[in-house]
CSV table of C-alpha atoms and ligand atoms in Angstrom, one decimal:
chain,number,residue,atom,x,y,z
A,1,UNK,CA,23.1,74.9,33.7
A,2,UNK,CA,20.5,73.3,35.8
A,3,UNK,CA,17.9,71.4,34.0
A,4,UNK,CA,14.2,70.0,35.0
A,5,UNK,CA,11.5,67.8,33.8
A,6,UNK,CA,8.3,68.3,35.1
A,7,UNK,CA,4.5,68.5,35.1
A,8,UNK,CA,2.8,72.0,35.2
A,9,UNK,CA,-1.2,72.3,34.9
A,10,UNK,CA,-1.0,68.6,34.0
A,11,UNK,CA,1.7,68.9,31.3
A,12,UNK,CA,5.2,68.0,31.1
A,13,UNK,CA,7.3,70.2,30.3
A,14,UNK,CA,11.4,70.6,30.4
A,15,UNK,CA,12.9,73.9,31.6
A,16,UNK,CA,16.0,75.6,33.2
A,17,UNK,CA,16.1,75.5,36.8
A,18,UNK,CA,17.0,79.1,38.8
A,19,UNK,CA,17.6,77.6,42.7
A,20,UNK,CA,18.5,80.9,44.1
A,21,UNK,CA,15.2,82.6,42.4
A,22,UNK,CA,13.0,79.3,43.3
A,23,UNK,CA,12.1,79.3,39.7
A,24,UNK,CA,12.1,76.9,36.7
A,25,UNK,CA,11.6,78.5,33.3
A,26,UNK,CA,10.0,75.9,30.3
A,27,UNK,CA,11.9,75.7,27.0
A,28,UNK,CA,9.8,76.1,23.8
A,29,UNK,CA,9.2,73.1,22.8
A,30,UNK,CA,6.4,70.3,20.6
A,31,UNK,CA,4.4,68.2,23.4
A,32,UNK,CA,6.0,65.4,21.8
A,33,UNK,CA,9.5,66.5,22.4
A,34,UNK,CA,8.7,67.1,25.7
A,35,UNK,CA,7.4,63.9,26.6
A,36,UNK,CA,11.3,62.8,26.5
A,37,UNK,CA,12.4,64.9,29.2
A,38,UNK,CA,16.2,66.6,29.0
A,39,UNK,CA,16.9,64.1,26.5
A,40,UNK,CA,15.1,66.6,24.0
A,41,UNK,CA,17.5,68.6,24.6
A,42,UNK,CA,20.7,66.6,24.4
A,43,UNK,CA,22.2,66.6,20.9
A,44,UNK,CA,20.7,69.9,20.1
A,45,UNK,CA,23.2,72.7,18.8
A,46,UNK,CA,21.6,75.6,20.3
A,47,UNK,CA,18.6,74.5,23.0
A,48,UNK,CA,15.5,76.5,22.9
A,49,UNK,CA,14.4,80.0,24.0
A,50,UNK,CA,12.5,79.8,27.7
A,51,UNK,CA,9.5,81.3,28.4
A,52,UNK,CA,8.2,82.9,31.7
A,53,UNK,CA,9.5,81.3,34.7
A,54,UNK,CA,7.4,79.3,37.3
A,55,UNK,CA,7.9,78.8,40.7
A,56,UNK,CA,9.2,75.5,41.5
A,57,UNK,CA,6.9,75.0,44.5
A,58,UNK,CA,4.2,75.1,41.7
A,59,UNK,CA,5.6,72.0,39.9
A,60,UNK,CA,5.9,68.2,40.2
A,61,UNK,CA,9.6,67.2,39.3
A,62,UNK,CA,9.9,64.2,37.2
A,63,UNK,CA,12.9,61.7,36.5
A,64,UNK,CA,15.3,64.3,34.0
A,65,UNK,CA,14.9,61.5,31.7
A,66,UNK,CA,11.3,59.7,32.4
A,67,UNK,CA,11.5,56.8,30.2
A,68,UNK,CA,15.7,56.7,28.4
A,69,UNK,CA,15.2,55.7,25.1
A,70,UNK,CA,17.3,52.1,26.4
A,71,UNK,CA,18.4,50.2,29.3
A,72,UNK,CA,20.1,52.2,31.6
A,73,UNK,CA,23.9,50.9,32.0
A,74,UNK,CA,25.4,50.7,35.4
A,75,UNK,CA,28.9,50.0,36.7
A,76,UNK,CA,29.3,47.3,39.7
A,77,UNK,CA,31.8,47.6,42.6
A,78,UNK,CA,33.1,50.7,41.6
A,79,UNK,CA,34.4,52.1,44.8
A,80,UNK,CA,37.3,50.1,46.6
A,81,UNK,CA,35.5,50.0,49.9
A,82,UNK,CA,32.3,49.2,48.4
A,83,UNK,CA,33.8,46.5,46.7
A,84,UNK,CA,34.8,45.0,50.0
A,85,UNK,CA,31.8,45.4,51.8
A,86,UNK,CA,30.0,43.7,48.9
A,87,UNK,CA,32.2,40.7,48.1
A,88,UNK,CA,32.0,39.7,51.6
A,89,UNK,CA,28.0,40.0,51.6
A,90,UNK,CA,27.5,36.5,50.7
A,91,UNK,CA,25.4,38.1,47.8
A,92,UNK,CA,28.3,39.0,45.2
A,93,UNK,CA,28.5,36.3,42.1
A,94,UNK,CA,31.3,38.2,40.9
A,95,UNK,CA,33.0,37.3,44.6
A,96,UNK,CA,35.3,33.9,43.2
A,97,UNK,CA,37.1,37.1,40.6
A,98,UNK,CA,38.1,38.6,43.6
A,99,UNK,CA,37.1,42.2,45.6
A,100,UNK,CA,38.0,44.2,43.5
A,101,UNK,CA,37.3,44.0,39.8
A,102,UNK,CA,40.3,44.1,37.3
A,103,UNK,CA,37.8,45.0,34.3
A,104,UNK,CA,35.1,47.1,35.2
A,105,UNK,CA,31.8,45.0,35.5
A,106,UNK,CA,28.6,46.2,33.6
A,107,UNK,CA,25.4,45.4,33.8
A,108,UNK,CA,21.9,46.9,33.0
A,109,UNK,CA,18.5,48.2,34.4
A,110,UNK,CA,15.4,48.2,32.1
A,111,UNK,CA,14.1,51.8,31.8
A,112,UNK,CA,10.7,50.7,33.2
A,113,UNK,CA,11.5,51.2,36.7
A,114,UNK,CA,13.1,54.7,36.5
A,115,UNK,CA,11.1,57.0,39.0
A,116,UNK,CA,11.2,60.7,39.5
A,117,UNK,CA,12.0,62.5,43.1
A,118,UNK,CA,9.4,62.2,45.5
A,119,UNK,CA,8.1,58.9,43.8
A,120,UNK,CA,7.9,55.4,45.9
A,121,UNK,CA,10.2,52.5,46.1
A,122,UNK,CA,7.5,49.8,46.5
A,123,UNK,CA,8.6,47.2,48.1
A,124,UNK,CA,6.7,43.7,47.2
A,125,UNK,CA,7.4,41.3,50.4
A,126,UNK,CA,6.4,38.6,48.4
A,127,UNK,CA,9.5,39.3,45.6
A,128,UNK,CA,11.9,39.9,47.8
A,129,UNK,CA,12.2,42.0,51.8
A,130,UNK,CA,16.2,42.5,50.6
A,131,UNK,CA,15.9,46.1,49.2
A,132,UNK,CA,18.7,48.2,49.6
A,133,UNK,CA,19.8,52.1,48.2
A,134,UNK,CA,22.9,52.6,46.5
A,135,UNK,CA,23.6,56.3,45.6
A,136,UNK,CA,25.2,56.5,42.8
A,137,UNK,CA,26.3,59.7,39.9
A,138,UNK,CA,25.0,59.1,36.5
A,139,UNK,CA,26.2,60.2,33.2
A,140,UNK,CA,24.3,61.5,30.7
A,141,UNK,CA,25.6,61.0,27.0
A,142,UNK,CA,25.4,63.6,24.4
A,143,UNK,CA,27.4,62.2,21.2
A,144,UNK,CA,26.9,58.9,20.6
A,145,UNK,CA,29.9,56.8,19.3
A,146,UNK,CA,31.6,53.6,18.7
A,147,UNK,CA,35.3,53.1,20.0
A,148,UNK,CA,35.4,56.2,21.9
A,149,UNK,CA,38.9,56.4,23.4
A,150,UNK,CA,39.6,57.4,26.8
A,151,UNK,CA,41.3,60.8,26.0
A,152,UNK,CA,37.7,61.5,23.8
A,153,UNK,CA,35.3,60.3,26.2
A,154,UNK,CA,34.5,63.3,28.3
A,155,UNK,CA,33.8,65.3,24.9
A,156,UNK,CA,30.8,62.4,24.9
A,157,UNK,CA,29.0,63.5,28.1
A,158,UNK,CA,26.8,65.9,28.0
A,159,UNK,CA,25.7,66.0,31.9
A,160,UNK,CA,25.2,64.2,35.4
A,161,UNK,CA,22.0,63.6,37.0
A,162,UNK,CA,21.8,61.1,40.6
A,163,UNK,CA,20.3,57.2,40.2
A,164,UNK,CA,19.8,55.2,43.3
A,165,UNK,CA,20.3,51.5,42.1
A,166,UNK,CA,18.0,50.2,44.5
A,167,UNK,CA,18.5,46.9,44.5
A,168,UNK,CA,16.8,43.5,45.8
A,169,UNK,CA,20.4,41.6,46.9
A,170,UNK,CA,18.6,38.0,47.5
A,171,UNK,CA,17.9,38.3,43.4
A,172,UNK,CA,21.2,39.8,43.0
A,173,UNK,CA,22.8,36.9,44.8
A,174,UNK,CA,20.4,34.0,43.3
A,175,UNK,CA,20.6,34.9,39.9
A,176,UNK,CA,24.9,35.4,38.6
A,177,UNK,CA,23.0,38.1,36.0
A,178,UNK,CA,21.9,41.2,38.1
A,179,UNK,CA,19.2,42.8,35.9
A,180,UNK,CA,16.5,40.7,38.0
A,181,UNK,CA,17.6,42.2,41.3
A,182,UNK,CA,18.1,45.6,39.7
A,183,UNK,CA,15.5,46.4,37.3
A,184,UNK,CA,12.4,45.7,40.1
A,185,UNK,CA,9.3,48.4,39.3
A,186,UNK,CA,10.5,51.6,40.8
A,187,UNK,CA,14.0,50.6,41.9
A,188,UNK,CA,15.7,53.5,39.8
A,189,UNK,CA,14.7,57.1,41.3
A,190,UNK,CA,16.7,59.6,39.4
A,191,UNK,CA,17.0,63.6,39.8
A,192,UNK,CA,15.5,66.0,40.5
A,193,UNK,CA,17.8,67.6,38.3
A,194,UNK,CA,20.8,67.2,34.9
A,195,UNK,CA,23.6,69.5,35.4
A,196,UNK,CA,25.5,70.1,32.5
A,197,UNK,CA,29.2,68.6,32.2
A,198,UNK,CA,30.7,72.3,32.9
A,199,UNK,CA,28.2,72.6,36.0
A,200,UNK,CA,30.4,70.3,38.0
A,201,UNK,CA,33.7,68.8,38.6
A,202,UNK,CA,33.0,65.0,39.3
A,203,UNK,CA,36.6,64.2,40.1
A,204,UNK,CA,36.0,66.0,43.6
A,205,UNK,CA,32.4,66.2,44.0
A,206,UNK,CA,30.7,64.7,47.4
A,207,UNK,CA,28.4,62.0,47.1
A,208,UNK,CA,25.9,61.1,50.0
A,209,UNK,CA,22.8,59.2,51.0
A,210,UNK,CA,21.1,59.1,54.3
A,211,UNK,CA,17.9,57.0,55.3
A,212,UNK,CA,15.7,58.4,57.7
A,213,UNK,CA,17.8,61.2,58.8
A,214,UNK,CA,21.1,58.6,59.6
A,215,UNK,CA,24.7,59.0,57.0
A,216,UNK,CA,25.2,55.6,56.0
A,217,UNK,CA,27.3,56.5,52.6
A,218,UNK,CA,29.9,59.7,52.6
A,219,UNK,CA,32.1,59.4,49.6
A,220,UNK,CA,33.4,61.2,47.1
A,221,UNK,CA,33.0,61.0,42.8
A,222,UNK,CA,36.9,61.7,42.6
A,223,UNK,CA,37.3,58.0,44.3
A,224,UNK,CA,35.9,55.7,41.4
A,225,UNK,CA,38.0,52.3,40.5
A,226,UNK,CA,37.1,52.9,37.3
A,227,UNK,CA,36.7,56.9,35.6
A,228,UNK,CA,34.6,57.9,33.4
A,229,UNK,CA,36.6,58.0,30.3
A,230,UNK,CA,37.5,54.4,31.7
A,231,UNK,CA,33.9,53.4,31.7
A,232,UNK,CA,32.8,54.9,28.3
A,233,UNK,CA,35.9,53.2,26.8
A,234,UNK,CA,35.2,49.8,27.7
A,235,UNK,CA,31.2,50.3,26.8
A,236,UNK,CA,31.6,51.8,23.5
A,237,UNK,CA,34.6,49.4,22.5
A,238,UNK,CA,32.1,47.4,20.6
A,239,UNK,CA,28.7,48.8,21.9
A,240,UNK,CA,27.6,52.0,19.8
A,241,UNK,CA,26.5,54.6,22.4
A,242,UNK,CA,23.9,57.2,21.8
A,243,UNK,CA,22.8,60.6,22.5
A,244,UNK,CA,20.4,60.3,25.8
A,245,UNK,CA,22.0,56.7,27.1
A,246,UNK,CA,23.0,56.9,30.9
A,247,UNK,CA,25.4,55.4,32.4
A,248,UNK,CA,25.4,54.9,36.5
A,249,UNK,CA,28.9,54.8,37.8
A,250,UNK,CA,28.5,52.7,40.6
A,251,UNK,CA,28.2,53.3,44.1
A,252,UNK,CA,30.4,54.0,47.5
A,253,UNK,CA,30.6,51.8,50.7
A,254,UNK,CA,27.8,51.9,53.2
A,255,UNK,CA,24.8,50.0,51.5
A,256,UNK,CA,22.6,48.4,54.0
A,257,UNK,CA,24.5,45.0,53.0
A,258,UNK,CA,27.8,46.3,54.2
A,259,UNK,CA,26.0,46.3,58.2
A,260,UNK,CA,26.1,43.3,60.4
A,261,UNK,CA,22.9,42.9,60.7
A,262,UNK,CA,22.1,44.1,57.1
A,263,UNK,CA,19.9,47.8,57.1
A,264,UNK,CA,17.6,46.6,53.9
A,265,UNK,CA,15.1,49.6,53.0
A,266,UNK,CA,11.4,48.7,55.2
A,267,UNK,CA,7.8,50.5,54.2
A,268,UNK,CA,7.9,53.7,55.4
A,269,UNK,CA,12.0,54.7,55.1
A,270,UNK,CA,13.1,57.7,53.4
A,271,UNK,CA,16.1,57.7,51.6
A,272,UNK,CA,17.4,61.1,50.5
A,273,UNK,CA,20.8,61.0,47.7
A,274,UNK,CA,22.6,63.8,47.2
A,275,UNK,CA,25.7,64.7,45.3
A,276,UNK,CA,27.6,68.3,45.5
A,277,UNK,CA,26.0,70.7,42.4
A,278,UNK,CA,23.5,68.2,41.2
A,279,UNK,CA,20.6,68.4,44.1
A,280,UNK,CA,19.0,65.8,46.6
A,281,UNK,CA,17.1,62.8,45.2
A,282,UNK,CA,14.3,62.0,48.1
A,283,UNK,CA,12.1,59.0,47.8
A,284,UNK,CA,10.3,56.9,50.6
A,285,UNK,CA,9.5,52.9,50.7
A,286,UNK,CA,6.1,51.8,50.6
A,287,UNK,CA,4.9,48.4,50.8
A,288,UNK,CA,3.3,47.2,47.7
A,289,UNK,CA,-0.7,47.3,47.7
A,290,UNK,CA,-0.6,48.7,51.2
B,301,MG,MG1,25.0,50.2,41.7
């Protein structure tokens, strides 16, 4: 199942998306249920009965999840290539542990700067003119736990949606702690849609972001250092997770940083994400107060 958030005659509203049909179709449910997004949904035994189905050219998609209840965790140098390209940047404070991480390294973005498709990346010159895109598959949780073992752990995810953990990699680099460089206003577009966990199968599903029309990453889920089950392990060992908390699993090689000279994100560039099942995620740079 194909799931939407979105506004409709200036209300949001959550609903199940039919692609072939060009139609979304809004669950019954309390304004203030809806103000969460799919993560009304998640935890629910039975979801709601849909009423009449829209068109989607009639609505504005929103984030799937416009404000997560918490930080959004992410997974670093998750992809061997990436992890090359990275360490070698000059900008990786994980670089004297070597490439390629032996424990999987996690760090967080605040859920302030999560943006839905179509929404800007603003770029503030005076913050930082080192923006780049990763494209990356995130994982939506639907039981919570503590000590979820790796054999559990896919019983614990409830969907996928796409981030892009834009990132500003002067902060990353200046400060060992990346939630500066990560959690900058608007530097976490996610959609346009949640599959759910059935919808896909992440250990062979394509993942790709261009910018402006040109491939600069063409991976593939199946090729993660760390899996899933891996990741929700080593999270919920001593860190209760919850219904609703996202996890980004890290991206694949071709960020602007992996280019000599680096391609950072200017005013004006469109980067598109896509993964296989899930959908595009399209968002453009703008400079800030321009
Ligand atoms: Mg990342």
């Amino acid at each position: 199942m194909k799931l939407a958030t979105y506004q409709h005659k200036g209300k949001r509203n959550v609903g199940v998306v039919d692609e072939a049909g060009g139609t979304v179709a809004p669950f019954d449910l309390r304004e203030d249920q809806a103000q969460l997004g799919v993560a009304s949904l998640v935890g629910l035994d039975a979801l709601p009965a849909t009423g009449l189905p829209v068109p989607l050219s009639e609505v504005s998609l929103e984030a799937p999840l416009p404000r997560p209840a918490r930080n959004i965790f992410c997974v670093g140098k998750n992809y061997f290539e990436h992890a090359h390209e990275f360490s070698k940047s000059g900008f990786d404070s994980s670089a004297a542990k070597g490439a390629v991480p032996q424990d999987p390294i996690i760090f967080s973005k605040v859920p302030d700067c999560v943006v839905g498709p179509g929404a800007d990346i603003v770029i503030d010159p005076d913050v930082s003119e080192a923006i780049d895109y990763e494209a990356e598959l995130a994982v939506i949780i639907g039981k919570g736990g503590r000590g979820i073992s790796p054999e559990a752990a896919m019983d614990h995810v409830w969907g996928y949606t796409i981030i892009n953990d834009v990132t500003a990699r002067d902060l990353q680099g200046r400060y060992s702690q990346w939630l500066v460089g990560k959690s900058q206003d608007t530097f976490c577009p996610m959609g346009p849609y949640v599959v759910t966990r059935d919808e896909i199968d992440i250990s062979d599903t394509p993942i790709r972001c261009w910018v402006n029309g040109d491939l600069r990453q063409d991976s593939n889920t199946g090729l993660l250092i760390f899996d899933i089950p891996t990741i929700i392990a080593t999270i919920s060992a001593g860190v209760t997770l919850k219904p609703g908390d996202v996890i980004a699993t890290g991206t694949p090689a071709g960020v602007g940083i992996g280019f000599e000279p680096p391609k950072y994100l200017r005013p004006g560039d469109a980067v598109e994400v896509e993964i296989g099942g899930i959908g595009v995620l399209k968002n453009s740079c703008k400079r800030r107060n321009s």
